mmCIF file of C-alpha atoms in Angstrom:
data_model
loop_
_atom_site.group_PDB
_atom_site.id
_atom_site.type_symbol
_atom_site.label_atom_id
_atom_site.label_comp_id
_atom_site.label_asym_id
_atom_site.label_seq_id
_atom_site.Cartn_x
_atom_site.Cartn_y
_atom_site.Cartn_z
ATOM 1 C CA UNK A 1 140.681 62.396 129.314
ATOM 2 C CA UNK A 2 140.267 65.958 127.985
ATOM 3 C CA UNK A 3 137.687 68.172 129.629
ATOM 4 C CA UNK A 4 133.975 68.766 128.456
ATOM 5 C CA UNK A 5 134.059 70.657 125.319
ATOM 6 C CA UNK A 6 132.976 74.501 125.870
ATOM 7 C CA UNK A 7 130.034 76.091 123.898
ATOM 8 C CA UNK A 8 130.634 76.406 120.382
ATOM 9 C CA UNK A 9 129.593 79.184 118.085
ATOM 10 C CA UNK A 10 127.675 78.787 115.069
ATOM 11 C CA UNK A 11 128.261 81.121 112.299
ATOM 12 C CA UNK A 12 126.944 81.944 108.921
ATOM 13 C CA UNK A 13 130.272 82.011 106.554
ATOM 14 C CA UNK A 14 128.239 81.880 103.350
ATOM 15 C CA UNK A 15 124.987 83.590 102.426
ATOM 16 C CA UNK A 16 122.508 85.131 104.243
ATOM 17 C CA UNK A 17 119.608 84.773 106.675
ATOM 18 C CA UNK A 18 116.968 86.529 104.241
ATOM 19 C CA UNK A 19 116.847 83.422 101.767
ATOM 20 C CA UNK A 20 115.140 82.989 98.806
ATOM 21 C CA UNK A 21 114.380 79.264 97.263
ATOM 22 C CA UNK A 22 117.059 77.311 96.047
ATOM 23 C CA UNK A 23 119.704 79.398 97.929
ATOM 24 C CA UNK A 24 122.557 77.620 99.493
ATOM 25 C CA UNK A 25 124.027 78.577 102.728
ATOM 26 C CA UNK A 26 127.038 77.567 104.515
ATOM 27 C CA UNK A 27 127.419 77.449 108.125
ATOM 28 C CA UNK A 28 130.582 76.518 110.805
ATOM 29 C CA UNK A 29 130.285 75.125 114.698
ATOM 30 C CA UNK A 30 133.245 75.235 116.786
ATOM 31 C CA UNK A 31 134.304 74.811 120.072
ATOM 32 C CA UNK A 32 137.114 76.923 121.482
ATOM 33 C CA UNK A 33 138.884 75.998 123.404
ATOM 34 C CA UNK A 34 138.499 72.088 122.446
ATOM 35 C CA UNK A 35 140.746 68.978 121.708
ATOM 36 C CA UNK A 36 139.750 66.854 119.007
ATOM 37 C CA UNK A 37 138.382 64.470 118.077
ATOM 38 C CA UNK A 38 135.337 66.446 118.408
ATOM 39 C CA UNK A 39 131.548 65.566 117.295
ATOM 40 C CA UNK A 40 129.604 68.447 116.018
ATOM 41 C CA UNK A 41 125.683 67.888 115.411
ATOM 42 C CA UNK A 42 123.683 70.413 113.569
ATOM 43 C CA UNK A 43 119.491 70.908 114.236
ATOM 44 C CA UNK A 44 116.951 72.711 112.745
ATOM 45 C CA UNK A 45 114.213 72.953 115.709
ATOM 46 C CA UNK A 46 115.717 70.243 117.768
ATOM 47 C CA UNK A 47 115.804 67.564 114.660
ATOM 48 C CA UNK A 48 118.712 66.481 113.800
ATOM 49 C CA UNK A 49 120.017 67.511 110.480
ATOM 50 C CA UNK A 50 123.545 66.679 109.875
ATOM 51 C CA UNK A 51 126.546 65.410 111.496
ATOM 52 C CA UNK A 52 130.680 65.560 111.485
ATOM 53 C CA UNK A 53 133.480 64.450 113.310
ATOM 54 C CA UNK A 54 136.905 66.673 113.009
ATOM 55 C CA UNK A 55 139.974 65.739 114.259
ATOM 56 C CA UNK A 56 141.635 69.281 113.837
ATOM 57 C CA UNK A 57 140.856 71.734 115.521
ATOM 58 C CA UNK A 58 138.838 73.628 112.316
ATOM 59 C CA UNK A 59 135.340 74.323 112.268
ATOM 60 C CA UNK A 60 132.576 71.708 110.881
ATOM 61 C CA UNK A 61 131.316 73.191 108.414
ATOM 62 C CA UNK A 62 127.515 72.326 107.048
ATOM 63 C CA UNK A 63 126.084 73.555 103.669
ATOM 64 C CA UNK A 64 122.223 73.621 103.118
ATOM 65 C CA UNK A 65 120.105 74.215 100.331
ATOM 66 C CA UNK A 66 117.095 76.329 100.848
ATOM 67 C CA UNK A 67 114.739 74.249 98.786
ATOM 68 C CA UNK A 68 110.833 74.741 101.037
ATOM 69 C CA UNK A 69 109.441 76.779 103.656
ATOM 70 C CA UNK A 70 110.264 73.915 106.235
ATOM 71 C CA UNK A 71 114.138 74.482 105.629
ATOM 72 C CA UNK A 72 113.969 77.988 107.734
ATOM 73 C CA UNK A 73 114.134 78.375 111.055
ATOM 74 C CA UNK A 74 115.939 78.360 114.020
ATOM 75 C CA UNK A 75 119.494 76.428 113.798
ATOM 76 C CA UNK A 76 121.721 75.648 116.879
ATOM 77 C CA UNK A 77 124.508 73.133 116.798
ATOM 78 C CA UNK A 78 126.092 70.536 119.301
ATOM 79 C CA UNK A 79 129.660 70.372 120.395
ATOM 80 C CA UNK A 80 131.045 66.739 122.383
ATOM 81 C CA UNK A 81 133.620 64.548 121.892
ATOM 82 C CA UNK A 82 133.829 61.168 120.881
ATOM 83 C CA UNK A 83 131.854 58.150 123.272
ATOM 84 C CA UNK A 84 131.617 60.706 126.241
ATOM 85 C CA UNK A 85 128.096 61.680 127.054
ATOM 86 C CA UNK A 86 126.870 65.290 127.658
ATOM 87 C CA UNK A 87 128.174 67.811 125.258
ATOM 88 C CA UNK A 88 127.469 71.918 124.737
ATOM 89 C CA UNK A 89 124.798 73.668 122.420
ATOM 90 C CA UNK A 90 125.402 76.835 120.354
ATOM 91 C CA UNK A 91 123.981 80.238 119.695
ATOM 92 C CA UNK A 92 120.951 80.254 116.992
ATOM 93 C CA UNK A 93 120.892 81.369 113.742
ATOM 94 C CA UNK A 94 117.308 81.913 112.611
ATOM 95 C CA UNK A 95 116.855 81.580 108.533
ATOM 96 C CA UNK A 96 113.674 83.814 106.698
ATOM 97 C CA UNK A 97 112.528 83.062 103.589
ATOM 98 C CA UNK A 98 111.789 86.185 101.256
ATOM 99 C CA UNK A 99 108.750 85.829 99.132
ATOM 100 C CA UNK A 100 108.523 88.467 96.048
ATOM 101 C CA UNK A 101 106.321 90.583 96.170
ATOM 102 C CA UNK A 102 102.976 91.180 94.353
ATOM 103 C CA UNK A 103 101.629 93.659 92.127
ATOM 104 C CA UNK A 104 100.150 96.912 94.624
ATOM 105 C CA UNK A 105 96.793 98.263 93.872
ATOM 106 C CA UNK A 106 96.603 101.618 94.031
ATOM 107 C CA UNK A 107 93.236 102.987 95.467
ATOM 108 C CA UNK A 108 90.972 105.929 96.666
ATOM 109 C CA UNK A 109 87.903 106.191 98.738
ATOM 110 C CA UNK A 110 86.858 108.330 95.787
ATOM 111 C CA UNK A 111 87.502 108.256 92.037
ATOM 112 C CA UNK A 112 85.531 112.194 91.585
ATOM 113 C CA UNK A 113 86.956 115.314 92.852
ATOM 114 C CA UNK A 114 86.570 119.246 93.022
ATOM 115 C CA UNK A 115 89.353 122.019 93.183
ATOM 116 C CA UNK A 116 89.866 122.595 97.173
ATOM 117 C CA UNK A 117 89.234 119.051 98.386
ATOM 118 C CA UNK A 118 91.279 116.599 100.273
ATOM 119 C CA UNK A 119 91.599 113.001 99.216
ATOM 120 C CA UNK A 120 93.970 110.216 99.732
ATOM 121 C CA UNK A 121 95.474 107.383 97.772
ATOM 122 C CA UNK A 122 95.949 103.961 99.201
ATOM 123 C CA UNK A 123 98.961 101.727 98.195
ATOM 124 C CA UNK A 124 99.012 97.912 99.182
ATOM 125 C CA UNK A 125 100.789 94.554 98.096
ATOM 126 C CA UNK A 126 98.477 91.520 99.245
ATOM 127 C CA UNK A 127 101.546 89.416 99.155
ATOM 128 C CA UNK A 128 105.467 89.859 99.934
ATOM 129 C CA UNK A 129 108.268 89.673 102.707
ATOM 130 C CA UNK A 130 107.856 92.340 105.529
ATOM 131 C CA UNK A 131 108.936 95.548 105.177
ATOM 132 C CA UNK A 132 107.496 96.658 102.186
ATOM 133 C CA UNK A 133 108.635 99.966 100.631
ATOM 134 C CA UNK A 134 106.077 102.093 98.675
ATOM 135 C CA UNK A 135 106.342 105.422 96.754
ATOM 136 C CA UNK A 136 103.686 107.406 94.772
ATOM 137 C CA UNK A 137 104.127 108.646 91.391
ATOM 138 C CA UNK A 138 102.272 111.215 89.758
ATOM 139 C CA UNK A 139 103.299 111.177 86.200
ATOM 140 C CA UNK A 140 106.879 109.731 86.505
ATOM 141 C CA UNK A 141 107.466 112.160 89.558
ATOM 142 C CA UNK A 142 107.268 111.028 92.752
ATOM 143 C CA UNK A 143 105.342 113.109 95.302
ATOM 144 C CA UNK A 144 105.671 111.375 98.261
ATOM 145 C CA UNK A 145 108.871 110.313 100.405
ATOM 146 C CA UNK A 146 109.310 106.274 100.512
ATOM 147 C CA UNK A 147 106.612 105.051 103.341
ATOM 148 C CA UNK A 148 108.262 101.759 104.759
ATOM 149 C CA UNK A 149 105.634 99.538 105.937
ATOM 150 C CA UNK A 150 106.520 96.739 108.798
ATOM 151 C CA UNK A 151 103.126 95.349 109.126
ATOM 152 C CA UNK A 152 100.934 93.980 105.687
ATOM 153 C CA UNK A 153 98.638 97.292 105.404
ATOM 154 C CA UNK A 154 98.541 99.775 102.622
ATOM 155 C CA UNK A 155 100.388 102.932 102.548
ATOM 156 C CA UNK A 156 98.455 106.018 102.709
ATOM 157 C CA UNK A 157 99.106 109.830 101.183
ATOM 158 C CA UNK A 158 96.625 113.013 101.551
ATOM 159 C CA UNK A 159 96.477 115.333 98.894
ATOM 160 C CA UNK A 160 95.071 118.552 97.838
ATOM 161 C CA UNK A 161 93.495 118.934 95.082
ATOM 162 C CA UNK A 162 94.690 122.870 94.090
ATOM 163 C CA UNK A 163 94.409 122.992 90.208
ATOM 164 C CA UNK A 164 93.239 121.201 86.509
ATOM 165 C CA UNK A 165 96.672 119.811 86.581
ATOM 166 C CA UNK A 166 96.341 117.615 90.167
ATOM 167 C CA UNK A 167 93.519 115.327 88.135
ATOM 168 C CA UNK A 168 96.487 113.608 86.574
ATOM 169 C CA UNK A 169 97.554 109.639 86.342
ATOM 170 C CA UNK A 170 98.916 108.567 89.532
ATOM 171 C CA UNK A 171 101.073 104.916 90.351
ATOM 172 C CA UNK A 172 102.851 103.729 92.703
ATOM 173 C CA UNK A 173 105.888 100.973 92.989
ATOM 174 C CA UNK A 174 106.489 98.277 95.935
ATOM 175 C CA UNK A 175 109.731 96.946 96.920
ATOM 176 C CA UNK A 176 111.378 94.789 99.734
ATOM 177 C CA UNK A 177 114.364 92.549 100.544
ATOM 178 C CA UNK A 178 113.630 90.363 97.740
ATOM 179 C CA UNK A 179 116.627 90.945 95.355
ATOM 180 C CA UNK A 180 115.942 93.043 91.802
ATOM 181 C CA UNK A 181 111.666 92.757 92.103
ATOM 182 C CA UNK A 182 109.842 95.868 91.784
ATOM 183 C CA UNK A 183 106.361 96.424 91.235
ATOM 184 C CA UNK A 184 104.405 99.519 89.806
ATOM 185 C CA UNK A 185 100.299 99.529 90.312
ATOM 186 C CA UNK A 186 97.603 100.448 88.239
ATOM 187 C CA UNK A 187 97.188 103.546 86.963
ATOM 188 C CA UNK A 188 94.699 106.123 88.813
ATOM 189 C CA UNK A 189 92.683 108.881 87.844
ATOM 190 C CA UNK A 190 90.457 111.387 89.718
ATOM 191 C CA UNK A 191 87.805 113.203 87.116
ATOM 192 C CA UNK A 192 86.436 116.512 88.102
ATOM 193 C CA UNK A 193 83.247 115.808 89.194
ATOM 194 C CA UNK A 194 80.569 118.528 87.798
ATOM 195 C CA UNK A 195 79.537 121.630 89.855
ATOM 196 C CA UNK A 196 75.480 122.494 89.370
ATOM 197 C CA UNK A 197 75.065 126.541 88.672
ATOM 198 C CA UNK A 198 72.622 128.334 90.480
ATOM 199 C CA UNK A 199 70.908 128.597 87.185
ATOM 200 C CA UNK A 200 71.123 125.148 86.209
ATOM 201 C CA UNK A 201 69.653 124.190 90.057
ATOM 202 C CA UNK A 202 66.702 126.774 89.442
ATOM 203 C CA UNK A 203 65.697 125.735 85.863
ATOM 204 C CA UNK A 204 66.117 122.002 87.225
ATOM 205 C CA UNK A 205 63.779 123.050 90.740
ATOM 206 C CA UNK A 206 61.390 124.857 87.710
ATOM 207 C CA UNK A 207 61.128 121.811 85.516
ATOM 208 C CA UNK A 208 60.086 119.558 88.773
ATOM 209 C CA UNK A 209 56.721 122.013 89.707
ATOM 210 C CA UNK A 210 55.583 121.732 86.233
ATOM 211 C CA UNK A 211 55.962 118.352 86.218
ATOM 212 C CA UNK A 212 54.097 118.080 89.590
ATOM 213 C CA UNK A 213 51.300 120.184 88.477
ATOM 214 C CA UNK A 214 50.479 118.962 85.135
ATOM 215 C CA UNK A 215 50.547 115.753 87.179
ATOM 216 C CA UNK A 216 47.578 117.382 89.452
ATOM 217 C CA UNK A 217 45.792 118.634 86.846
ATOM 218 C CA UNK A 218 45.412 115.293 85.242
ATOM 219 C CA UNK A 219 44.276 113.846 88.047
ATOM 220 C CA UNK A 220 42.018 116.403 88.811
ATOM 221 C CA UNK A 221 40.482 116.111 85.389
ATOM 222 C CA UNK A 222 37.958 113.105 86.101
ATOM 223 C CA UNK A 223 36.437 115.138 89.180
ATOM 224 C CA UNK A 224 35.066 117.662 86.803
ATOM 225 C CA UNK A 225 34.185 115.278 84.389
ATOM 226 C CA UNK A 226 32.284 113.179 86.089
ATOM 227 C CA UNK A 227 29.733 115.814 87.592
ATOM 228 C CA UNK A 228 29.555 117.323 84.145
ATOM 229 C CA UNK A 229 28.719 113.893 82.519
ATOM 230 C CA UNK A 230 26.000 112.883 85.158
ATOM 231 C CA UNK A 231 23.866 116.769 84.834
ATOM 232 C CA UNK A 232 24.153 116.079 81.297
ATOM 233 C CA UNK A 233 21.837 112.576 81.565
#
């Protein structure tokens, strides 16, 4: 009776472990060195999902269709041979499922700016596969090297605002593993945001005390009336 079959190795011969729905995906479980007729037993989480028996010494080989979240995972495989008991597991292959991802929204803690001042721009797709990949545009130029973000929150630049022509349109795009998707934000603009004179603060400051003191004076108006009114009787 031959001897108890050795681990077998599970490998991924078509496809990839970044999936995306309705991929198919091939995988092979052998044991080496092993006499057949061998058993081999594939599981997804320790459920059993398919089965073969070879009676060659070639690899089983087990094709699956990515077709819902539930179908990735972690996927080992079993190696024994026929009515013995017992029998050897395999490595792991662990499957991810890429989800595109969504539009980015391109943001700033403030839309008004002056010449001299420092403000930033926020990038950040709600939804998508981890990493995401954003770059800033201003105009069709980018102005930033690609930020490469491994957790879901937004990408951040600083910039100084130096002349007229820094108020321009700014965008930026969003990529990850998900094959041929790339998405470009809204489109940004920071206005100039108006700078009082010393003349316009004075005739402003002005304007306020005459306001305040014809305000007095016409409420100071009955007090003289009054005693006026009552000599008069």
């Amino acid at each position: 009776f031959p001897e108890m079959v050795s681990n077998p190795k599970l490998a991924l011969v078509q496809g990839t472990l970044n999936v995306v729905m309705k991929q198919n995906v091939t995988l092979s479980c052998l044991s080496e060195p092993g006499s057949p007729p061998v058993r081999y037993t594939l599981f997804k989480h320790n459920q059993q999902v398919s089965a073969l028996n070879r009676s060659d010494l070639r690899p089983a080989l087990f094709t699956l269709t990515i077709s819902s979240a539930s179908d990735v995972g972690e996927y080992k495989c079993k190696a024994e041979y026929n009515n013995s008991s017992g029998g050897k597991y395999s490595n792991s292959l662990n499957f991810t499922l890429l989800e595109p991802i969504s539009k980015p929204v391109l943001s700033s803690p403030t839309s008004q700016a002056k010449k001299g001042q420092n403000v930033t721009l926020s990038c950040f797709s709600e939804n998508g596969s981890l990493p995401i990949t954003y770059l800033f545009f201003k105009g069709t130029q980018n102005i930033s090297p690609q930020k490469t973000m491994q957790k879901r929150k937004a990408a951040v630049i600083f910039l100084f605002i130096n002349s007229l022509s820094d108020f321009g349109t700014y965008k930026c795009k969003a990529n990850n593993s998900f094959p041929n998707i790339t998405k470009y934000s809204n489109a940004f603009n920071f206005t100039l945001a108006e700078e009082r004179s010393h003349s316009q603060a004075l005739i402003i400051s002005l304007g306020l005390i005459l306001l305040l003191l014809i305000i007095g004076f016409a409420l100071a108006i009955p007090f003289f009336l009054i005693p006026l009114y009552k000599a008069s009787e």
